[in-house]
Short mmCIF file of N, CA and C in Angstrom, two decimals:
data_model
loop_
_atom_site.label_atom_id
_atom_site.label_comp_id
_atom_site.label_asym_id
_atom_site.label_seq_id
_atom_site.Cartn_x
_atom_site.Cartn_y
_atom_site.Cartn_z
N MET B 1 1.90 7.76 28.38
CA MET B 1 2.31 5.93 28.44
C MET B 1 3.41 6.01 27.22
N LEU B 2 4.27 5.49 27.36
CA LEU B 2 5.24 4.90 26.37
C LEU B 2 4.53 3.78 25.52
N ILE B 3 4.66 4.19 23.96
CA ILE B 3 4.59 3.38 23.16
C ILE B 3 5.51 2.40 22.86
N PRO B 4 5.38 1.30 22.94
CA PRO B 4 6.61 0.27 22.05
C PRO B 4 7.31 0.64 21.05
N PRO B 5 8.54 0.15 21.24
CA PRO B 5 9.14 1.13 19.44
C PRO B 5 8.64 0.42 18.26
N ALA B 6 8.45 -1.14 18.31
CA ALA B 6 7.84 -1.80 17.55
C ALA B 6 6.49 -1.05 16.85
N LEU B 7 5.41 -0.64 17.91
CA LEU B 7 4.34 -0.34 17.68
C LEU B 7 4.76 1.08 17.04
N ASN B 8 5.51 1.90 17.50
CA ASN B 8 5.61 3.16 17.03
C ASN B 8 6.01 3.38 15.32
N THR B 9 6.92 2.44 15.29
CA THR B 9 7.46 1.89 13.68
C THR B 9 6.32 1.14 12.91
N GLN B 10 5.56 0.79 13.58
CA GLN B 10 4.20 -0.13 12.94
C GLN B 10 3.56 1.30 12.20
N ARG B 11 3.29 2.23 12.97
CA ARG B 11 2.26 2.98 12.89
C ARG B 11 2.82 4.19 11.75
N GLU B 12 4.33 4.42 12.25
CA GLU B 12 5.29 5.35 11.29
C GLU B 12 5.30 4.45 9.62
N PHE B 13 5.25 3.42 9.37
CA PHE B 13 5.04 2.90 8.34
C PHE B 13 3.96 2.58 8.09
N LEU B 14 2.63 2.86 8.29
CA LEU B 14 1.03 2.62 8.10
C LEU B 14 0.88 3.78 7.65
N HIS B 15 1.73 4.95 8.39
CA HIS B 15 1.33 6.61 8.09
C HIS B 15 2.11 6.72 6.59
N ARG B 16 3.50 6.17 6.28
CA ARG B 16 3.94 6.55 5.13
C ARG B 16 3.39 5.78 4.12
N LEU B 17 2.76 5.07 4.44
CA LEU B 17 2.35 4.17 3.36
C LEU B 17 0.65 4.78 3.03
N ASP B 18 0.05 5.29 3.91
CA ASP B 18 -1.20 6.07 3.26
C ASP B 18 -0.74 7.50 2.74
N ARG B 19 0.40 7.82 3.24
CA ARG B 19 0.54 8.87 2.52
C ARG B 19 0.90 8.70 0.87
N TYR B 20 1.92 7.76 0.39
CA TYR B 20 2.40 7.01 -0.51
C TYR B 20 1.07 6.75 -1.55
N ILE B 21 0.02 5.96 -0.73
CA ILE B 21 -1.40 5.95 -1.70
C ILE B 21 -1.85 7.35 -2.34
N GLY B 22 -1.89 8.36 -1.33
CA GLY B 22 -2.90 9.36 -1.89
C GLY B 22 -1.55 10.02 -2.72
N GLU B 23 -0.42 10.30 -2.67
CA GLU B 23 0.30 11.04 -3.46
C GLU B 23 0.40 10.19 -4.62
N ALA B 24 0.67 8.78 -4.87
CA ALA B 24 0.33 8.36 -6.17
C ALA B 24 -0.94 8.38 -6.81
N LYS B 25 -2.07 8.58 -6.34
CA LYS B 25 -3.21 8.49 -6.53
C LYS B 25 -3.18 10.30 -7.26
N ARG B 26 -2.75 11.30 -6.95
CA ARG B 26 -2.62 12.66 -7.23
C ARG B 26 -1.91 12.07 -8.56
N ILE B 27 -0.56 12.03 -8.10
CA ILE B 27 -0.04 11.66 -9.66
C ILE B 27 -0.90 11.21 -10.68
N LEU B 28 -1.23 10.00 -10.25
CA LEU B 28 -1.64 9.29 -11.34
C LEU B 28 -2.98 10.24 -12.16
N ASP B 29 -4.11 10.91 -11.11
CA ASP B 29 -5.03 11.80 -11.96
C ASP B 29 -4.36 12.77 -12.57
N ALA B 30 -3.25 13.28 -12.35
CA ALA B 30 -2.71 14.44 -12.88
C ALA B 30 -2.31 14.11 -14.48
N TRP B 31 -1.88 12.56 -14.41
CA TRP B 31 -1.08 11.67 -15.39
C TRP B 31 -2.44 11.62 -16.61
N ASN B 32 -3.50 11.23 -15.79
CA ASN B 32 -4.60 10.53 -16.86
C ASN B 32 -5.46 12.07 -17.20
N SER B 33 -5.29 13.27 -16.54
CA SER B 33 -5.79 14.16 -17.23
C SER B 33 -5.00 14.91 -18.27
N TYR B 34 -3.72 14.72 -18.05
CA TYR B 34 -2.98 15.14 -19.15
C TYR B 34 -3.17 14.11 -20.72
N SER B 35 -3.10 12.89 -20.02
CA SER B 35 -3.35 11.60 -21.05
C SER B 35 -4.53 12.36 -22.14
N ASP B 36 -5.35 12.53 -21.68
CA ASP B 36 -7.07 12.44 -21.85
C ASP B 36 -6.90 13.66 -22.88
N LEU B 37 -5.95 15.04 -22.46
CA LEU B 37 -6.35 16.19 -23.18
C LEU B 37 -4.73 15.83 -24.36
N HIS B 38 -3.93 14.76 -24.37
CA HIS B 38 -2.87 14.96 -25.16
C HIS B 38 -2.91 13.55 -26.24
N THR B 39 -3.96 13.33 -26.47
CA THR B 39 -4.29 11.60 -27.38
C THR B 39 -5.45 12.19 -27.90
N ASP B 40 -5.65 11.20 -29.25
CA ASP B 40 -6.48 11.44 -29.99
C ASP B 40 -7.76 10.31 -29.35
N LEU B 41 -9.05 10.22 -30.06
CA LEU B 41 -9.85 9.37 -29.68
C LEU B 41 -9.60 7.86 -29.47
N ASP B 42 -8.47 7.62 -30.11
CA ASP B 42 -8.11 6.12 -30.00
C ASP B 42 -7.03 5.89 -29.49
N GLY B 43 -6.22 6.96 -28.64
CA GLY B 43 -5.26 6.85 -27.33
C GLY B 43 -3.95 7.16 -27.73
N TRP B 44 -3.94 7.75 -29.41
CA TRP B 44 -2.59 8.08 -29.67
C TRP B 44 -2.18 9.34 -29.34
N PRO B 45 -0.89 9.44 -28.95
CA PRO B 45 -0.56 10.91 -28.77
C PRO B 45 -0.31 11.95 -29.70
N TYR B 46 -0.83 13.43 -29.74
CA TYR B 46 -0.37 13.94 -30.55
C TYR B 46 1.19 13.97 -30.81
N ASP B 47 1.49 14.41 -29.82
CA ASP B 47 3.06 14.61 -29.61
C ASP B 47 4.03 13.76 -29.07
N ASP B 48 4.41 12.50 -29.49
CA ASP B 48 5.04 11.59 -29.08
C ASP B 48 6.05 12.00 -28.03
N HIS B 49 7.08 12.98 -28.45
CA HIS B 49 8.23 13.28 -27.47
C HIS B 49 7.30 14.02 -26.39
N ALA B 50 6.92 15.17 -26.30
CA ALA B 50 6.40 15.31 -25.31
C ALA B 50 5.11 14.51 -24.32
N TYR B 51 4.77 13.53 -24.95
CA TYR B 51 3.93 12.42 -24.06
C TYR B 51 4.72 11.90 -23.16
N GLY B 52 6.06 11.33 -24.16
CA GLY B 52 6.91 10.71 -23.40
C GLY B 52 7.81 11.29 -22.13
N LEU B 53 7.92 12.43 -22.44
CA LEU B 53 8.75 13.07 -21.44
C LEU B 53 7.46 13.08 -20.20
N ARG B 54 6.36 13.56 -20.36
CA ARG B 54 5.34 13.71 -19.12
C ARG B 54 4.92 12.14 -18.32
N GLN B 55 5.05 10.90 -19.47
CA GLN B 55 4.86 9.68 -18.63
C GLN B 55 6.43 9.63 -18.15
N SER B 56 7.35 9.90 -18.33
CA SER B 56 8.34 9.57 -17.45
C SER B 56 8.52 10.28 -16.38
N ARG B 57 8.25 11.70 -16.38
CA ARG B 57 7.91 12.38 -14.73
C ARG B 57 6.99 12.01 -14.31
N ARG B 58 5.95 11.02 -14.78
CA ARG B 58 5.11 10.24 -14.02
C ARG B 58 5.63 9.34 -13.20
N ASP B 59 6.53 8.61 -13.94
CA ASP B 59 7.19 7.28 -13.08
C ASP B 59 8.10 7.87 -12.13
N ALA B 60 8.85 8.91 -12.65
CA ALA B 60 9.55 9.35 -11.82
C ALA B 60 9.22 9.98 -10.22
N GLU B 61 7.80 11.06 -10.53
CA GLU B 61 7.52 11.21 -9.10
C GLU B 61 7.00 9.65 -8.41
N THR B 62 6.00 8.85 -9.06
CA THR B 62 5.82 7.66 -8.33
C THR B 62 7.17 7.18 -7.72
N ALA B 63 7.94 6.95 -8.07
CA ALA B 63 9.15 6.48 -7.53
C ALA B 63 9.62 7.21 -6.35
N ALA B 64 9.58 8.58 -6.39
CA ALA B 64 10.21 9.09 -5.34
C ALA B 64 9.43 9.09 -4.30
N ALA B 65 7.81 9.21 -4.43
CA ALA B 65 6.68 9.08 -3.43
C ALA B 65 6.87 7.79 -2.66
N PHE B 66 7.69 6.81 -3.59
CA PHE B 66 7.56 5.39 -2.71
C PHE B 66 8.60 5.26 -1.99
N GLU B 67 9.71 6.10 -2.27
CA GLU B 67 11.35 6.02 -1.25
C GLU B 67 10.97 5.73 0.11
N GLU B 68 10.05 6.77 0.32
CA GLU B 68 9.88 6.65 1.93
C GLU B 68 8.97 5.49 2.99
N VAL B 69 8.58 4.63 1.76
CA VAL B 69 7.91 3.54 2.25
C VAL B 69 8.72 2.45 1.87
N HIS B 70 9.55 2.11 0.98
CA HIS B 70 9.92 1.26 0.65
C HIS B 70 11.07 0.67 1.82
N ASP B 71 11.89 1.20 2.30
CA ASP B 71 12.20 0.58 3.75
C ASP B 71 11.31 -0.19 4.71
N GLY B 72 10.13 0.20 4.58
CA GLY B 72 9.20 -0.41 5.37
C GLY B 72 8.27 -1.50 5.03
N ALA B 73 8.06 -1.73 3.50
CA ALA B 73 6.99 -2.17 2.80
C ALA B 73 7.41 -3.97 3.62
N ARG B 74 8.45 -4.64 3.52
CA ARG B 74 8.57 -6.08 3.67
C ARG B 74 8.00 -6.14 5.08
N HIS B 75 8.50 -5.13 6.32
CA HIS B 75 8.17 -5.43 7.56
C HIS B 75 6.24 -5.47 7.43
N LEU B 76 5.77 -4.12 7.13
CA LEU B 76 4.39 -4.33 6.66
C LEU B 76 3.58 -5.41 6.13
N LEU B 77 4.52 -5.99 5.13
CA LEU B 77 3.88 -7.11 4.43
C LEU B 77 3.91 -8.40 5.63
N GLU B 78 4.95 -8.20 6.18
CA GLU B 78 5.20 -9.72 7.09
C GLU B 78 4.14 -9.20 8.26
N SER B 79 3.69 -8.28 8.74
CA SER B 79 3.18 -7.77 9.64
C SER B 79 1.32 -8.09 9.44
N ALA B 80 1.45 -7.93 8.18
CA ALA B 80 -0.01 -8.02 7.65
C ALA B 80 -0.27 -9.36 7.70
N GLU B 81 0.73 -10.46 7.20
CA GLU B 81 0.46 -11.48 6.89
C GLU B 81 0.60 -12.54 8.22
N ASP B 82 1.19 -11.60 9.28
CA ASP B 82 0.99 -12.55 10.83
C ASP B 82 -0.42 -12.36 11.18
N GLN B 83 -1.06 -11.01 10.68
CA GLN B 83 -2.40 -10.59 11.47
C GLN B 83 -3.50 -11.26 10.56
N LEU B 84 -2.91 -11.84 9.72
CA LEU B 84 -4.46 -12.43 9.02
C LEU B 84 -4.97 -13.40 9.50
N PRO B 85 -3.98 -14.50 10.20
CA PRO B 85 -4.80 -15.47 11.17
C PRO B 85 -5.82 -15.03 12.33
N LEU B 86 -5.35 -13.86 12.56
CA LEU B 86 -6.04 -13.20 14.10
C LEU B 86 -7.56 -12.53 13.50
N VAL B 87 -7.47 -12.34 12.15
CA VAL B 87 -8.95 -11.46 11.92
C VAL B 87 -9.87 -12.30 12.00
N PRO B 88 -11.30 -11.99 12.58
CA PRO B 88 -12.42 -12.64 13.06
C PRO B 88 -13.06 -13.02 11.46
N ASP B 89 -13.54 -14.38 11.53
CA ASP B 89 -14.32 -14.39 10.11
C ASP B 89 -15.12 -13.66 9.34
N ASP B 90 -16.00 -12.89 10.58
CA ASP B 90 -17.08 -12.16 10.17
C ASP B 90 -16.23 -11.00 9.16
N ARG B 91 -15.38 -10.76 10.05
CA ARG B 91 -14.67 -9.34 9.60
C ARG B 91 -13.41 -9.37 8.22
N ALA B 92 -13.01 -10.84 7.87
CA ALA B 92 -11.93 -11.18 7.05
C ALA B 92 -12.52 -10.73 5.58
N GLN B 93 -11.79 -10.59 4.46
CA GLN B 93 -11.92 -10.47 3.41
C GLN B 93 -11.18 -11.01 2.32
N THR B 94 -11.89 -11.91 1.51
CA THR B 94 -11.27 -13.29 0.97
C THR B 94 -10.24 -12.80 0.01
N ARG B 95 -10.42 -11.35 -0.63
CA ARG B 95 -9.42 -10.43 -1.38
C ARG B 95 -7.81 -10.22 -0.87
N TRP B 96 -8.02 -10.41 0.46
CA TRP B 96 -6.45 -9.86 1.10
C TRP B 96 -5.72 -10.81 0.86
N VAL B 97 -5.72 -12.23 0.89
CA VAL B 97 -4.60 -12.94 0.50
C VAL B 97 -4.20 -12.96 -0.85
N HIS B 98 -5.00 -12.64 -1.64
CA HIS B 98 -4.69 -12.49 -3.11
C HIS B 98 -3.60 -10.58 -2.84
N GLN B 99 -4.47 -9.88 -2.48
CA GLN B 99 -3.92 -8.66 -2.52
C GLN B 99 -2.54 -8.62 -2.08
N LEU B 100 -2.44 -9.14 -0.90
CA LEU B 100 -0.95 -9.38 -0.24
C LEU B 100 0.19 -10.02 -1.14
N GLY B 101 -0.42 -10.94 -1.89
CA GLY B 101 0.59 -12.20 -3.02
C GLY B 101 1.18 -10.83 -4.26
N VAL B 102 -0.08 -10.14 -4.64
CA VAL B 102 0.86 -8.89 -5.58
C VAL B 102 1.31 -7.87 -4.84
N LEU B 103 1.12 -7.68 -3.84
CA LEU B 103 2.13 -6.74 -3.26
C LEU B 103 3.28 -7.27 -2.68
N ARG B 104 3.72 -8.52 -2.38
CA ARG B 104 4.73 -9.36 -2.31
C ARG B 104 5.44 -8.99 -3.78
N GLY B 105 4.64 -9.81 -4.79
CA GLY B 105 5.67 -9.83 -6.30
C GLY B 105 5.73 -8.54 -6.22
N ALA B 106 5.17 -7.56 -6.05
CA ALA B 106 5.54 -6.00 -6.78
C ALA B 106 6.73 -5.54 -5.97
N LEU B 107 6.84 -6.05 -4.64
CA LEU B 107 8.07 -5.25 -3.78
C LEU B 107 9.44 -6.37 -4.47
N ASP B 108 9.32 -7.96 -4.57
CA ASP B 108 10.54 -8.57 -5.23
C ASP B 108 11.02 -7.81 -6.34
N ARG B 109 9.79 -7.66 -7.22
CA ARG B 109 10.29 -7.29 -8.42
C ARG B 109 11.12 -5.60 -8.24
N LEU B 110 10.59 -5.05 -7.20
CA LEU B 110 11.14 -3.49 -7.25
C LEU B 110 12.70 -3.72 -6.47
N ASP B 111 12.83 -4.83 -5.72
CA ASP B 111 14.09 -4.77 -4.94
C ASP B 111 14.98 -5.49 -6.34
N GLU B 112 14.43 -6.55 -7.14
CA GLU B 112 15.19 -6.73 -8.28
C GLU B 112 15.81 -5.61 -9.30
N LEU B 113 14.98 -4.83 -9.85
CA LEU B 113 15.04 -3.90 -10.64
C LEU B 113 16.10 -2.54 -9.96
N ASN B 114 15.79 -2.65 -8.31
CA ASN B 114 16.93 -1.81 -8.12
C ASN B 114 18.32 -2.25 -7.74
N GLU B 115 18.56 -3.64 -7.51
CA GLU B 115 19.86 -4.13 -7.95
C GLU B 115 20.57 -3.86 -9.31
N LYS B 116 19.47 -4.22 -10.15
CA LYS B 116 20.00 -3.71 -11.47
C LYS B 116 20.33 -2.66 -11.85
N TRP B 117 19.59 -1.53 -11.20
CA TRP B 117 20.07 -0.13 -11.30
C TRP B 117 21.05 0.30 -10.66
N LEU B 118 21.36 -0.28 -9.60
CA LEU B 118 22.85 0.05 -8.75
C LEU B 118 23.72 -0.03 -9.77
N ALA B 119 23.88 -1.30 -10.11
CA ALA B 119 24.89 -1.78 -11.16
C ALA B 119 24.96 -0.88 -12.24
N THR B 120 23.81 -0.66 -13.08
CA THR B 120 24.03 -0.02 -13.96
C THR B 120 24.29 1.57 -13.75
N GLN B 121 23.84 2.03 -12.96
CA GLN B 121 24.43 3.73 -12.43
C GLN B 121 25.63 3.71 -12.21
N ASP B 122 26.53 2.69 -11.55
CA ASP B 122 27.84 2.67 -11.50
C ASP B 122 28.78 2.75 -12.75
N SER B 123 28.07 2.28 -13.78
CA SER B 123 28.93 2.27 -15.05
C SER B 123 28.54 3.54 -15.80
N LEU B 124 27.76 4.53 -15.33
CA LEU B 124 27.46 5.79 -16.45
C LEU B 124 27.85 7.02 -15.44
N PRO B 125 28.39 8.48 -16.21
CA PRO B 125 28.86 9.22 -15.76
C PRO B 125 27.41 9.85 -14.88
N ALA B 126 27.18 10.39 -13.74
CA ALA B 126 26.02 11.08 -13.60
C ALA B 126 25.79 12.43 -14.04
N GLY B 127 24.30 12.50 -14.74
CA GLY B 127 23.86 13.74 -15.27
C GLY B 127 24.37 13.54 -16.75
N SER B 128 24.93 12.50 -17.13
CA SER B 128 25.10 12.25 -18.74
C SER B 128 23.71 11.92 -19.14
N GLU B 129 23.70 12.03 -20.23
CA GLU B 129 22.13 11.72 -21.03
C GLU B 129 22.19 10.30 -21.08
N ALA B 130 23.02 9.51 -21.22
CA ALA B 130 23.17 7.92 -20.92
C ALA B 130 22.29 7.74 -19.50
N PHE B 131 22.94 8.05 -18.84
CA PHE B 131 22.40 8.24 -17.25
C PHE B 131 20.99 8.65 -17.24
N GLU B 132 20.86 9.40 -17.94
CA GLU B 132 19.34 10.23 -17.65
C GLU B 132 18.01 9.46 -18.39
N THR B 133 18.62 8.66 -19.66
CA THR B 133 17.82 7.32 -20.25
C THR B 133 17.91 6.34 -19.14
N ALA B 134 18.47 6.08 -18.85
CA ALA B 134 18.98 4.45 -18.21
C ALA B 134 18.10 4.83 -16.92
N LEU B 135 18.19 5.96 -16.18
CA LEU B 135 17.24 6.24 -15.19
C LEU B 135 15.65 6.54 -15.69
N ALA B 136 15.23 7.04 -16.54
CA ALA B 136 14.10 6.79 -16.86
C ALA B 136 13.45 5.88 -17.34
N GLU B 137 14.64 4.83 -18.18
CA GLU B 137 13.73 3.29 -18.07
C GLU B 137 13.78 2.40 -17.02
N HIS B 138 14.53 2.63 -15.95
CA HIS B 138 14.72 2.04 -14.73
C HIS B 138 13.18 2.34 -13.94
N HIS B 139 12.68 3.79 -14.07
CA HIS B 139 11.44 4.48 -13.38
C HIS B 139 10.19 3.65 -14.43
N ALA B 140 10.56 3.35 -15.44
CA ALA B 140 9.22 2.94 -16.24
C ALA B 140 9.08 1.59 -16.25
N GLU B 141 10.14 0.67 -15.83
CA GLU B 141 10.08 -0.74 -15.32
C GLU B 141 9.37 -0.59 -14.16
N CYS B 142 9.69 0.10 -13.21
CA CYS B 142 8.97 0.25 -11.90
C CYS B 142 7.72 0.29 -11.63
N TRP B 143 7.34 1.60 -12.37
CA TRP B 143 6.01 2.01 -12.35
C TRP B 143 4.72 0.69 -12.07
N SER B 144 4.51 -0.34 -12.80
CA SER B 144 3.50 -0.96 -12.63
C SER B 144 3.47 -2.27 -11.16
N CYS B 145 5.12 -1.82 -10.83
CA CYS B 145 4.83 -2.35 -9.45
C CYS B 145 4.47 -1.17 -8.31
N LEU B 146 4.73 0.01 -8.92
CA LEU B 146 4.49 1.06 -7.77
C LEU B 146 2.69 1.40 -7.81
N ASP B 147 2.31 0.78 -9.14
CA ASP B 147 1.12 1.19 -9.43
C ASP B 147 0.22 0.12 -8.60
N ASN B 148 0.70 -0.98 -8.40
CA ASN B 148 0.42 -2.22 -7.69
C ASN B 148 0.07 -1.55 -6.08
N TRP B 149 1.13 -0.89 -5.52
CA TRP B 149 1.45 -0.65 -3.95
C TRP B 149 0.56 0.44 -3.93
N ALA B 150 -0.14 1.30 -5.36
CA ALA B 150 -0.65 2.65 -4.80
C ALA B 150 -2.33 1.72 -4.38
N THR B 151 -2.37 0.56 -5.46
CA THR B 151 -3.63 0.34 -5.53
C THR B 151 -4.19 -0.80 -4.65
N HIS B 152 -3.02 -1.55 -4.38
CA HIS B 152 -3.52 -2.73 -2.93
C HIS B 152 -3.15 -2.59 -1.84
N GLY B 153 -2.38 -1.39 -1.58
CA GLY B 153 -1.28 -1.07 -0.41
C GLY B 153 -2.59 -0.84 0.60
N HIS B 154 -3.84 -0.81 0.72
CA HIS B 154 -4.77 -0.18 1.47
C HIS B 154 -4.96 -1.46 2.32
N VAL B 155 -4.67 -2.49 1.65
CA VAL B 155 -5.32 -3.86 2.22
C VAL B 155 -4.51 -4.05 3.68
N ILE B 156 -3.44 -3.47 3.76
CA ILE B 156 -2.24 -3.35 5.23
C ILE B 156 -2.89 -3.08 6.06
N SER B 157 -3.45 -1.88 5.52
CA SER B 157 -4.08 -0.73 6.62
C SER B 157 -5.74 -1.36 7.13
N GLU B 158 -6.32 -2.00 6.00
CA GLU B 158 -7.44 -2.74 6.41
C GLU B 158 -7.30 -3.96 7.59
N ILE B 159 -6.37 -4.77 7.03
CA ILE B 159 -6.15 -6.15 7.90
C ILE B 159 -5.98 -5.39 9.02
N ASN B 160 -5.14 -4.27 9.56
CA ASN B 160 -4.49 -4.16 10.77
C ASN B 160 -5.57 -3.54 11.44
N THR B 161 -6.60 -2.71 10.69
CA THR B 161 -7.84 -2.23 11.83
C THR B 161 -8.76 -3.27 12.03
N ALA B 162 -8.87 -4.51 11.07
CA ALA B 162 -9.80 -5.56 11.58
C ALA B 162 -9.10 -6.43 12.90
N VAL B 163 -7.79 -6.44 12.99
CA VAL B 163 -7.10 -7.15 14.04
C VAL B 163 -7.81 -6.25 15.29
N LYS B 164 -7.43 -4.86 15.19
CA LYS B 164 -7.57 -4.01 16.34
C LYS B 164 -8.92 -4.04 17.04
N ARG B 165 -10.22 -3.91 15.84
CA ARG B 165 -11.43 -4.01 16.29
C ARG B 165 -11.86 -5.25 16.73
N ALA B 166 -10.96 -6.09 16.64
CA ALA B 166 -11.75 -7.96 16.96
C ALA B 166 -11.74 -7.87 18.38
N PRO B 167 -13.07 -8.40 19.02
CA PRO B 167 -12.82 -8.73 20.66
C PRO B 167 -11.81 -8.94 20.92
N SER B 168 -11.13 -8.94 21.96
CA SER B 168 -10.08 -9.74 22.45
C SER B 168 -10.48 -10.88 23.43
N SER B 169 -9.51 -12.00 22.91
CA SER B 169 -9.72 -13.15 23.65
C SER B 169 -9.49 -13.10 25.05
N TRP B 170 -8.89 -11.85 25.79
CA TRP B 170 -8.51 -11.60 27.11
C TRP B 170 -10.12 -11.12 27.67
N SER B 171 -10.93 -10.42 26.95
CA SER B 171 -11.79 -9.71 27.72
C SER B 171 -12.35 -10.62 28.55
N PRO B 172 -12.99 -10.03 29.65
CA PRO B 172 -13.66 -10.75 30.67
C PRO B 172 -15.38 -10.99 29.95
N PRO B 173 -15.88 -12.16 30.43
CA PRO B 173 -17.19 -12.45 30.09
C PRO B 173 -18.18 -11.27 29.93
N PRO B 174 -19.22 -11.26 29.70
CA PRO B 174 -20.09 -10.45 30.34
C PRO B 174 -20.78 -10.61 31.87
N ALA B 175 -21.02 -9.85 32.38
CA ALA B 175 -21.40 -9.59 33.40
C ALA B 175 -22.76 -10.32 33.91
N ALA B 176 -23.03 -11.39 34.68
CA ALA B 176 -24.48 -11.98 34.77
C ALA B 176 -25.41 -10.79 35.43
N ARG B 177 -26.41 -10.74 34.84
CA ARG B 177 -27.61 -9.95 35.28
C ARG B 177 -28.40 -10.32 36.22
N PRO B 178 -29.06 -10.05 37.09
CA PRO B 178 -29.94 -10.49 38.15
C PRO B 178 -31.23 -10.67 37.29
N ALA B 179 -32.13 -11.83 37.73
CA ALA B 179 -33.42 -11.81 37.06
C ALA B 179 -34.02 -10.67 37.57
N PRO B 180 -34.90 -10.66 36.67
CA PRO B 180 -36.13 -9.37 36.67
C PRO B 180 -36.97 -9.53 37.92
N ALA B 181 -37.19 -8.52 38.84
CA ALA B 181 -37.86 -8.89 39.70
C ALA B 181 -39.70 -8.98 39.51
N THR B 182 -40.31 -10.02 39.97
CA THR B 182 -41.58 -10.08 39.38
C THR B 182 -42.18 -9.33 41.00
N SER B 183 -43.56 -9.01 40.95
CA SER B 183 -44.33 -8.80 42.07
C SER B 183 -45.07 -9.81 42.94
N ARG B 184 -45.01 -11.20 41.87
CA ARG B 184 -45.60 -11.98 42.49
C ARG B 184 -44.86 -12.86 43.34
N THR B 185 -45.22 -13.38 44.89
CA THR B 185 -44.35 -14.06 45.69
C THR B 185 -44.91 -15.20 45.81
N THR B 186 -43.66 -16.43 45.78
CA THR B 186 -44.03 -17.70 45.97
C THR B 186 -43.59 -18.26 47.29
N THR B 187 -44.07 -19.15 47.54
CA THR B 187 -44.11 -19.95 48.82
C THR B 187 -43.07 -21.13 48.67
N ALA B 188 -42.16 -21.16 49.78
CA ALA B 188 -41.23 -22.15 49.45
C ALA B 188 -41.70 -23.64 49.98
N ARG B 189 -41.60 -24.27 49.30
CA ARG B 189 -42.20 -25.80 49.81
C ARG B 189 -40.88 -26.48 50.15
N ARG B 190 -41.48 -27.10 51.23
CA ARG B 190 -40.33 -28.06 52.23
C ARG B 190 -40.68 -29.40 52.04
#
C-alpha cells in the first residue's frame, strides 16, 4: 500500500518532533545535574565563567536539536489546529488550545530571532570572537522558545492520536442482532 506523500510527511515531522522532545529532555537533564553540582544553596554559581560556558553549550545543543523540526513546525501546528475540531468531546483536553498558542508564539518568536541573526551574522567575520559571542547571545535568546517546544510539543501528537482513535463517521452502524430464542411457543391470533 502506498502512503500518500502528505501523510508520509506528517509522520516524518511527528517523528522528528518526538526525537527533539527526547533530545531536549536529555540536554535539560544534563544541564540540571551540572547546575545542581556547580551552584551554592542559593543558586549562585561557584564559577561564573565556567557556568556561563556550560549554559551556552546547553543553549547551542538545544538549538541544534530543533533544527530538524523547525522546517516542519508550522505544518505540524496547522495540522493540529485543523484536527482539533475533529477530536470527540470525551477525548479533548482543555489545555490543548493554550498549548498550541504557546507553541505558535514560540515559533513566531524563533522566526523573528532567526531573521535578526541572519542580518547579524552577515556583518561579522565567521569564527571571530565577535561572531561567537553574537551566536551565543542568539542561542540564549532562543532557548526559552525552544524549551516551550520541548515542554508543550507533545500536544501535537496527543491531538493527532485522539483524532486517529476517534470513531469514524463513515463506519457502518452496528449490525442488528436477532432476538434471543425462547422455548415458549406462542399461538398467532387471527
